[in-house]
PDB file of C-alpha atoms in Angstrom:
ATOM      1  CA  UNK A   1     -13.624 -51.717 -35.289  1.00  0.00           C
ATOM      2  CA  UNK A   2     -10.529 -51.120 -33.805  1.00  0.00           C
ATOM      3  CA  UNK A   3      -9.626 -48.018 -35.355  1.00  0.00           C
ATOM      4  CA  UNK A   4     -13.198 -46.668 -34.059  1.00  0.00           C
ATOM      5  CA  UNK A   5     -12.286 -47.899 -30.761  1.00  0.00           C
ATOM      6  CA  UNK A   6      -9.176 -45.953 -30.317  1.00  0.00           C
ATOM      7  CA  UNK A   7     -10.824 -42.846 -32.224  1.00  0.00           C
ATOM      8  CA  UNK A   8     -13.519 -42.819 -29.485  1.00  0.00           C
ATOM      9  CA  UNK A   9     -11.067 -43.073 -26.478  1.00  0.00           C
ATOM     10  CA  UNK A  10      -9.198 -40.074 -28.178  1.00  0.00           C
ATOM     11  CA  UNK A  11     -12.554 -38.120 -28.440  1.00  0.00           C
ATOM     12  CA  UNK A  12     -13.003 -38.965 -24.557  1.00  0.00           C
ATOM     13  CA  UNK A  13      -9.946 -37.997 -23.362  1.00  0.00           C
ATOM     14  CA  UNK A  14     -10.067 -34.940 -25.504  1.00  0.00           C
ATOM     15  CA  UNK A  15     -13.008 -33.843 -23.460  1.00  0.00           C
ATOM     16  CA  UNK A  16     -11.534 -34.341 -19.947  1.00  0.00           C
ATOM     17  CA  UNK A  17      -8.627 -31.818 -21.279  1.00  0.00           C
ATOM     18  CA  UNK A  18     -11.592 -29.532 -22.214  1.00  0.00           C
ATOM     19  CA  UNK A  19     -13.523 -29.906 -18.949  1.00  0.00           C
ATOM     20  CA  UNK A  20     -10.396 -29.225 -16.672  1.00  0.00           C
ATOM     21  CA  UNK A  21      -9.223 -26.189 -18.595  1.00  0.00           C
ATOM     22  CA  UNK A  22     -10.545 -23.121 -17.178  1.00  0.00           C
ATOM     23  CA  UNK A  23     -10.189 -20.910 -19.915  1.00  0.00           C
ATOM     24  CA  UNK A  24     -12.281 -23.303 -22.459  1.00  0.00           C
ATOM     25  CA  UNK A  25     -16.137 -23.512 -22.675  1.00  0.00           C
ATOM     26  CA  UNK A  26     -18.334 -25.008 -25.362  1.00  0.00           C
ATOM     27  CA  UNK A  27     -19.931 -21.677 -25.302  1.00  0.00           C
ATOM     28  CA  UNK A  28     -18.293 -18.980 -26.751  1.00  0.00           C
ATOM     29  CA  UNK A  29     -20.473 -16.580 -24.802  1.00  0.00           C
ATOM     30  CA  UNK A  30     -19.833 -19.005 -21.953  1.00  0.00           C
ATOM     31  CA  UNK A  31     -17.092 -17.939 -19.172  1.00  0.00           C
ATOM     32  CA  UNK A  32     -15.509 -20.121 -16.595  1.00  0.00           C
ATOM     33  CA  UNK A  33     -16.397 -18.562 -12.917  1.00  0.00           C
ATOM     34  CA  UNK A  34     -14.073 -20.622 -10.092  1.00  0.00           C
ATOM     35  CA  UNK A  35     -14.420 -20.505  -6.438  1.00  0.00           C
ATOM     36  CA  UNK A  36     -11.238 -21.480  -5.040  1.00  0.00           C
ATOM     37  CA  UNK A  37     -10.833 -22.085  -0.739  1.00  0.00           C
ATOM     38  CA  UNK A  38      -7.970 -19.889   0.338  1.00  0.00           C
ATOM     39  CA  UNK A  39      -5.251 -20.530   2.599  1.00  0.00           C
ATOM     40  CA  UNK A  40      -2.853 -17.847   4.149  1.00  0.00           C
ATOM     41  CA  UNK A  41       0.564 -17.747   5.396  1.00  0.00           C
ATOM     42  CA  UNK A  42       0.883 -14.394   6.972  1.00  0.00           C
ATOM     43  CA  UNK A  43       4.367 -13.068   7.722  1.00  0.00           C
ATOM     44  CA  UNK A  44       5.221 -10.216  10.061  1.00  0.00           C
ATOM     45  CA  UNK A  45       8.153  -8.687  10.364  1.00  0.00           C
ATOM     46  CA  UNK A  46       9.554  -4.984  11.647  1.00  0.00           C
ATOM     47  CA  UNK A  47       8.024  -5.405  14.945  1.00  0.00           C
ATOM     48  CA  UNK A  48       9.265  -4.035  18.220  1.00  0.00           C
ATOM     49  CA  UNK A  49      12.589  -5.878  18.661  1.00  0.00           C
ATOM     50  CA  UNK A  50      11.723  -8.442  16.311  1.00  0.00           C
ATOM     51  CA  UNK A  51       9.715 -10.058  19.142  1.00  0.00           C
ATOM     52  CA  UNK A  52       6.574 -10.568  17.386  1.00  0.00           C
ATOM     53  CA  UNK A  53       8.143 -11.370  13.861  1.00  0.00           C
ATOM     54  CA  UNK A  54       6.916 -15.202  12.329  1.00  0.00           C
ATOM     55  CA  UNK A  55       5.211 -16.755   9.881  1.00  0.00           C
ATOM     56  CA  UNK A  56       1.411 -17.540  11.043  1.00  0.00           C
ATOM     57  CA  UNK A  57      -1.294 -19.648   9.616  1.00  0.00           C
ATOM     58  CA  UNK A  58      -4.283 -17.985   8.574  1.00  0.00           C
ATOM     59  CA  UNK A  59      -8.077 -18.599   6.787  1.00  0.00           C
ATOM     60  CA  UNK A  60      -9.933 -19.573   5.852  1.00  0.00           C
ATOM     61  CA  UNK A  61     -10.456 -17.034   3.104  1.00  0.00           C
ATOM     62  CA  UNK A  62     -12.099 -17.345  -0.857  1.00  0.00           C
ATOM     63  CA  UNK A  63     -11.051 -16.260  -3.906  1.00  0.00           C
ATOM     64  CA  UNK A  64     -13.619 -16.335  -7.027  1.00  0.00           C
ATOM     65  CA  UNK A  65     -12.062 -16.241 -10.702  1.00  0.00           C
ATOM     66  CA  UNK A  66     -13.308 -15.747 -14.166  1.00  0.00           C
ATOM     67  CA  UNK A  67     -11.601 -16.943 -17.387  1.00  0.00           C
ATOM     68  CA  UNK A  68     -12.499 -15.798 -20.234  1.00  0.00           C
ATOM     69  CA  UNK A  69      -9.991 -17.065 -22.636  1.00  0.00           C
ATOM     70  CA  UNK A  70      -6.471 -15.781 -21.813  1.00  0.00           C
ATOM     71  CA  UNK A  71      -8.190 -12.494 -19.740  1.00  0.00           C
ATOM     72  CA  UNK A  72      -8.739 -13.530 -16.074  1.00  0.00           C
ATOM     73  CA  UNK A  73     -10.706 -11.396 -13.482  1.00  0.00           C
ATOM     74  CA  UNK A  74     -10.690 -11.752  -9.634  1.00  0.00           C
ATOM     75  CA  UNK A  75     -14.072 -11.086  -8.879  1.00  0.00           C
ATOM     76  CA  UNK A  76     -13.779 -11.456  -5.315  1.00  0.00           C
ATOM     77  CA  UNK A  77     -11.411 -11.594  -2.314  1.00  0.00           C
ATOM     78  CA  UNK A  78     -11.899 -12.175   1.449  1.00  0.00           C
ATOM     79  CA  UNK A  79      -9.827 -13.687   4.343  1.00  0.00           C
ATOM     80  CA  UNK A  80     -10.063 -14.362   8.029  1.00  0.00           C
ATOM     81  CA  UNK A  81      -7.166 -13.436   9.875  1.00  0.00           C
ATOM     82  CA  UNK A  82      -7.251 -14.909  13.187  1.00  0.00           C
ATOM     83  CA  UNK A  83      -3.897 -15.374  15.270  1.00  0.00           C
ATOM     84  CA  UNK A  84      -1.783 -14.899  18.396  1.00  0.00           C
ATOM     85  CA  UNK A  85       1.410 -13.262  18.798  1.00  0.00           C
ATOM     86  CA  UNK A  86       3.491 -14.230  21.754  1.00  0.00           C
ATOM     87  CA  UNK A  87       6.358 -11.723  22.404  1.00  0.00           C
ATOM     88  CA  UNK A  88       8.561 -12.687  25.416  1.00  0.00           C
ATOM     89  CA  UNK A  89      11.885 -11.929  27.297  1.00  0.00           C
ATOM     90  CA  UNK A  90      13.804 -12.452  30.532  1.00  0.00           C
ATOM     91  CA  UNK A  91      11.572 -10.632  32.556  1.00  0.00           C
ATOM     92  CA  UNK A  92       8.173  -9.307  30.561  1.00  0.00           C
ATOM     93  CA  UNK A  93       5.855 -11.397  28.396  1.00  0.00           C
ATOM     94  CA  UNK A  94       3.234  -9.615  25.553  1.00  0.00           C
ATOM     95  CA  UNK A  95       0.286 -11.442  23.621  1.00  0.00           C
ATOM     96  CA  UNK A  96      -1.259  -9.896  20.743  1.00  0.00           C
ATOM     97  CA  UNK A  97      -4.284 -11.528  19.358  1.00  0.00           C
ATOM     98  CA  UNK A  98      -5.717 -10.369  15.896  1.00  0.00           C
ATOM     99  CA  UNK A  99      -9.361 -11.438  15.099  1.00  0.00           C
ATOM    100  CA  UNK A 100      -9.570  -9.740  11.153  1.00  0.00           C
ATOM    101  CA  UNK A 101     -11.210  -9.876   7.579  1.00  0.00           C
ATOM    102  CA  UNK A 102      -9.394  -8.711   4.733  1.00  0.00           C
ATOM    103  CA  UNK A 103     -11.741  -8.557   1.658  1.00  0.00           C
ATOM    104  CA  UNK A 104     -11.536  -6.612  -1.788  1.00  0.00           C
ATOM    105  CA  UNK A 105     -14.038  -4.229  -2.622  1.00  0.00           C
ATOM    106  CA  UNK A 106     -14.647  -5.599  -6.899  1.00  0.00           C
ATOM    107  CA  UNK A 107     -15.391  -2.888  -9.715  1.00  0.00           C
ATOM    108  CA  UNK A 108     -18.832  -3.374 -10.533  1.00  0.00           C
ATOM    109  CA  UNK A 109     -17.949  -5.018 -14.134  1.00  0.00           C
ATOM    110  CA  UNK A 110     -14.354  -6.555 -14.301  1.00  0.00           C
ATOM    111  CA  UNK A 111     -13.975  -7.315 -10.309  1.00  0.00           C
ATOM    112  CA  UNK A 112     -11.420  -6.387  -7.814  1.00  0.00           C
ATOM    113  CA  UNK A 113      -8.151  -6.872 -10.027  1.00  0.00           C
ATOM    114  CA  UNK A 114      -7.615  -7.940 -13.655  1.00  0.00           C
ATOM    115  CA  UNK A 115      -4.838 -10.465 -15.600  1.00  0.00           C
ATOM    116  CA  UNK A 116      -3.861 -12.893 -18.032  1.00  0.00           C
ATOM    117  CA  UNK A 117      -3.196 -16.423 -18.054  1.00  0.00           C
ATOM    118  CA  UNK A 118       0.053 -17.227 -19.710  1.00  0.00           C
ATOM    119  CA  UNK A 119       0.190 -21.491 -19.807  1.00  0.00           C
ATOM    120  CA  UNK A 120      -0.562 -21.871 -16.351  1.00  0.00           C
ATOM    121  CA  UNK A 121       0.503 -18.537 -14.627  1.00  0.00           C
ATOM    122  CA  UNK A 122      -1.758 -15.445 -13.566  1.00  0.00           C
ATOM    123  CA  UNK A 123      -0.481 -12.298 -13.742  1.00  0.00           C
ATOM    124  CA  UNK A 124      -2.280  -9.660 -12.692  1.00  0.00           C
ATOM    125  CA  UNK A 125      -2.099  -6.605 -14.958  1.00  0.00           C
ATOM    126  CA  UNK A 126      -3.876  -4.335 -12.446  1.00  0.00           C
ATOM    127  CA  UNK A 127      -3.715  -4.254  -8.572  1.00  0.00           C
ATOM    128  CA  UNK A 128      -5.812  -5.895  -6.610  1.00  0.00           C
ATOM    129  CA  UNK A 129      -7.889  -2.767  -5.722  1.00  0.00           C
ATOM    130  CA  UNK A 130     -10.098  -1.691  -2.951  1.00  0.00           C
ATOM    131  CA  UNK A 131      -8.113  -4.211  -0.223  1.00  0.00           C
ATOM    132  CA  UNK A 132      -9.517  -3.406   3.364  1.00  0.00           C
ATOM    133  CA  UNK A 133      -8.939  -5.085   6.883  1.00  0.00           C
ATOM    134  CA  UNK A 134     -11.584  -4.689   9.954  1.00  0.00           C
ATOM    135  CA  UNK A 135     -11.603  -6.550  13.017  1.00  0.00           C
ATOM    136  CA  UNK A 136     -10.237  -6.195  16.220  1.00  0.00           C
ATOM    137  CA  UNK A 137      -6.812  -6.719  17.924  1.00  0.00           C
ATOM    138  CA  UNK A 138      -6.314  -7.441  21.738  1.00  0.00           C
ATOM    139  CA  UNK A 139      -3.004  -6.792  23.750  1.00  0.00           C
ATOM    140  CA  UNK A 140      -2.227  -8.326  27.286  1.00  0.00           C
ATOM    141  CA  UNK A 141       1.429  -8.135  29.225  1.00  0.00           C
ATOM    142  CA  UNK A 142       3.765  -5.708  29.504  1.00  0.00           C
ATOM    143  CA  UNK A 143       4.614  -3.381  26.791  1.00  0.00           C
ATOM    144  CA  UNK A 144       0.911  -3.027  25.202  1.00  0.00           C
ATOM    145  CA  UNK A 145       0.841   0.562  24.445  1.00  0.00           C
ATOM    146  CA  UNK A 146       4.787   0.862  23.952  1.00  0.00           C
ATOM    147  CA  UNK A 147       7.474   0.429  21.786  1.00  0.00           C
ATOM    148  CA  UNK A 148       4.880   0.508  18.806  1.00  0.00           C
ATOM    149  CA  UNK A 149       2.466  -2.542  20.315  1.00  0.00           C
ATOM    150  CA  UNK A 150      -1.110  -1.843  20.682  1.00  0.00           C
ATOM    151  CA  UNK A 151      -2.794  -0.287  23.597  1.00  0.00           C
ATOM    152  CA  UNK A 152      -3.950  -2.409  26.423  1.00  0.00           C
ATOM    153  CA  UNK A 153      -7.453  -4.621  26.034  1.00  0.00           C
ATOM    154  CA  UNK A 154      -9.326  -4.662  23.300  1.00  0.00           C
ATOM    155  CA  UNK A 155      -9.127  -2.536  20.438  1.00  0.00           C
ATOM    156  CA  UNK A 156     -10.809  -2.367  16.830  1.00  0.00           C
ATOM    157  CA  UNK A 157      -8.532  -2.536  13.845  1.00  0.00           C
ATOM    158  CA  UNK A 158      -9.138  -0.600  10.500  1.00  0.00           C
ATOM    159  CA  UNK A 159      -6.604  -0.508   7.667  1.00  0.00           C
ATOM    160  CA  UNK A 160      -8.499   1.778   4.702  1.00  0.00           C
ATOM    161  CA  UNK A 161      -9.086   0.435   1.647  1.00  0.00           C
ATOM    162  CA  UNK A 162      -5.518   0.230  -0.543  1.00  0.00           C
ATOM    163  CA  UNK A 163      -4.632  -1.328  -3.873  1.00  0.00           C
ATOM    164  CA  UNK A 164      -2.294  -4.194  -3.955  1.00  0.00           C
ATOM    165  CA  UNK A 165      -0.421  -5.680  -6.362  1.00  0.00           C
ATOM    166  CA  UNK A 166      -0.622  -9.548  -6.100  1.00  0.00           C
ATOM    167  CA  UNK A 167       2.502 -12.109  -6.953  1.00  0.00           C
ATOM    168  CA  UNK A 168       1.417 -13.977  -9.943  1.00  0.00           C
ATOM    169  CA  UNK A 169      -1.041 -16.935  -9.083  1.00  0.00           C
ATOM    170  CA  UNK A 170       0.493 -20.612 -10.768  1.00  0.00           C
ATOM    171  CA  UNK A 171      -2.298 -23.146 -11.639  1.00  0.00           C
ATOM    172  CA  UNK A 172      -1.372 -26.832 -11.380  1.00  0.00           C
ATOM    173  CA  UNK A 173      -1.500 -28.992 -14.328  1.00  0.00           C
ATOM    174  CA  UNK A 174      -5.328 -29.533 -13.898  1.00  0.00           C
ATOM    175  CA  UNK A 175      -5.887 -25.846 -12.494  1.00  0.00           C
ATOM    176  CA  UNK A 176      -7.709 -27.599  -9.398  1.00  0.00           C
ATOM    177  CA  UNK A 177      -5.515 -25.651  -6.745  1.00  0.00           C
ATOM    178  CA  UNK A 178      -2.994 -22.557  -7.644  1.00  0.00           C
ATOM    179  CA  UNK A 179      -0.059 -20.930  -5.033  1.00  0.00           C
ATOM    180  CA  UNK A 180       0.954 -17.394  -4.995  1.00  0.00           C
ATOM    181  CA  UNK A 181       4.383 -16.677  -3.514  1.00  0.00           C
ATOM    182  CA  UNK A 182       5.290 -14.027  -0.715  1.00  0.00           C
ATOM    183  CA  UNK A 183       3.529 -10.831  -1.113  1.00  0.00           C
ATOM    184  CA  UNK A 184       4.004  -7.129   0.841  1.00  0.00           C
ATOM    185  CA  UNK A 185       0.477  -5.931   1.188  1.00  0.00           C
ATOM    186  CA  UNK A 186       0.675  -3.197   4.130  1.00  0.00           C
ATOM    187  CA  UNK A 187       2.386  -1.087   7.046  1.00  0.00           C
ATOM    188  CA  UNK A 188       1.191  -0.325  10.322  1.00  0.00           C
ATOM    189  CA  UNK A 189       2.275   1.680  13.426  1.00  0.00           C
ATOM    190  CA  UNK A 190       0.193   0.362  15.977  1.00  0.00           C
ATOM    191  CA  UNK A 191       0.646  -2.205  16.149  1.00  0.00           C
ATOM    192  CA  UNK A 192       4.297  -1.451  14.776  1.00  0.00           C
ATOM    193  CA  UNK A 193       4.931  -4.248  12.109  1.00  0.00           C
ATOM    194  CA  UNK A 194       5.068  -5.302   8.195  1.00  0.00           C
ATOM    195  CA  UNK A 195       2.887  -7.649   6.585  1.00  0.00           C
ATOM    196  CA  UNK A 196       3.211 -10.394   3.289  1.00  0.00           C
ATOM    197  CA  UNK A 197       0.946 -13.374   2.655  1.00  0.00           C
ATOM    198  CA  UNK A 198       1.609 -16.403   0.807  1.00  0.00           C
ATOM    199  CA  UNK A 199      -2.213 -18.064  -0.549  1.00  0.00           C
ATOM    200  CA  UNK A 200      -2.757 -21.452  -1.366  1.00  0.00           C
ATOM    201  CA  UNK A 201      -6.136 -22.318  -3.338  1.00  0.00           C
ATOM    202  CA  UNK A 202      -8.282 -25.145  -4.130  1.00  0.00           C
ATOM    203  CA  UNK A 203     -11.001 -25.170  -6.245  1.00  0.00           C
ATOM    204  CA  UNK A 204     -14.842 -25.843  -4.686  1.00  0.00           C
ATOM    205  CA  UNK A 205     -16.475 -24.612  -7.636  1.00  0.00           C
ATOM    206  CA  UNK A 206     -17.224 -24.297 -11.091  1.00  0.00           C
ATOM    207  CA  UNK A 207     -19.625 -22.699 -13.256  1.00  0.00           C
ATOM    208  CA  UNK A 208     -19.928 -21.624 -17.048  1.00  0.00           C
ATOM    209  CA  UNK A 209     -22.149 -18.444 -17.725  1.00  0.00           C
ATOM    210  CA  UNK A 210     -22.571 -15.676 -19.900  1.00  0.00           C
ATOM    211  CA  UNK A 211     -20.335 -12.692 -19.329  1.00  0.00           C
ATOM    212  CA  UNK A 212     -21.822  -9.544 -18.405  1.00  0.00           C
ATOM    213  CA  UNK A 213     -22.365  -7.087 -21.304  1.00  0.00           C
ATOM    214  CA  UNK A 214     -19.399  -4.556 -19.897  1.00  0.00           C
ATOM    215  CA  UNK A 215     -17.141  -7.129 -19.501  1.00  0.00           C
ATOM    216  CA  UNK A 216     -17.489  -8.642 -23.129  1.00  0.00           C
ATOM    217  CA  UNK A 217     -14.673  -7.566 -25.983  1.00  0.00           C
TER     218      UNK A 217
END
């Protein structure tokens, strides 16, 4: 009786292991899909004087991944980008504020980038591909239109769509939320700066399904 007893709680826990792991299914036609809510540290730098450089919270945004054994897709990508820049001196003050979505345009079969999970690191074997930012960006004060800061009022924004390679994404032990460190993803003129992002993702979703017939072995 007791052996049972401790054979069953094995068997139990055995399954929560299976259940959490992303790349297992019962099905071996059956892939893991994961929606994951995004957060974003967005980092400027190489603006006009330094003025508007910082680190500035971002999102929401959503990532969706499949796992399919050790092969991982990112079938999806998109991110709000909303935040003020406050530039000032002795004498003359400039706000920039960015209202933007960044989203990647996904292949049709294997998504918008491709990796591999290696223990509990993603890294991505392709670039993130298609990556694309619309919105629009408003300057008040008193260099808008110099110095490499955007022209006065409000302006739309369009950076074309790029590929990007991604920092590797690192699950945590239960693969409920991942972080991906510091990450260059573009350059701009106008206005004049350089931009990384930093994610951090927790999982809202889960579903096993069939993989689509161009994405099987």
């Amino acid at each position: 009786m007791h052996s049972t007893r401790i054979a069953a709680v094995g068997l139990a826990a055995a399954l929560v292991v299976i259940a959490l792991a992303p790349q297992s299914g019962a099905d071996p036609g059956c892939a893991w899909t994961v929606d994951y809510a995004l957060d974003e540290n967005l980092e400027l730098t190489g603006t006009p004087m330094g003025r508007g450089n910082g680190v500035f919270p971002t999102g929401p945004g959503k990532v969706v991944l499949r796992f399919d054994g050790p092969r991982v897709s990112m079938l999806s990508y998109a991110m709000r980008e909303r935040f003020t820049v406050k530039a000032h001196t002795v004498g003359w003050t400039t706000t920039v504020t960015s209202d933007l979505t960044t989203v990647a345009t996904p292949d049709a079969c294997s998504g918008a980038a491709e990796g591999v999970l290696e223990g509990r690191t993603i890294r991505w074997t392709t670039p993130v591909r298609g990556v694309h930012t619309d919105g629009t960006i408003t300057c008040s004060g008193s260099f808008c239109g110099k110095f490499g800061a955007p022209a006065p009022g409000e302006r739309p924004f369009h950076i074309a769509g790029t590929s990007v390679r991604y920092s590797p994404f690192v699950l945590s032990a239960d693969s409920k939320t991942f972080t991906m460190q510091k990450t260059h993803v573009s350059d701009t003129t106008s206005p004049k700066q350089s931009s990384s992002i930093a994610l951090a993702g927790r999982e809202v979703r889960r579903t096993c399904a069939p993989l689509p017939p161009c994405a099987k072995h």
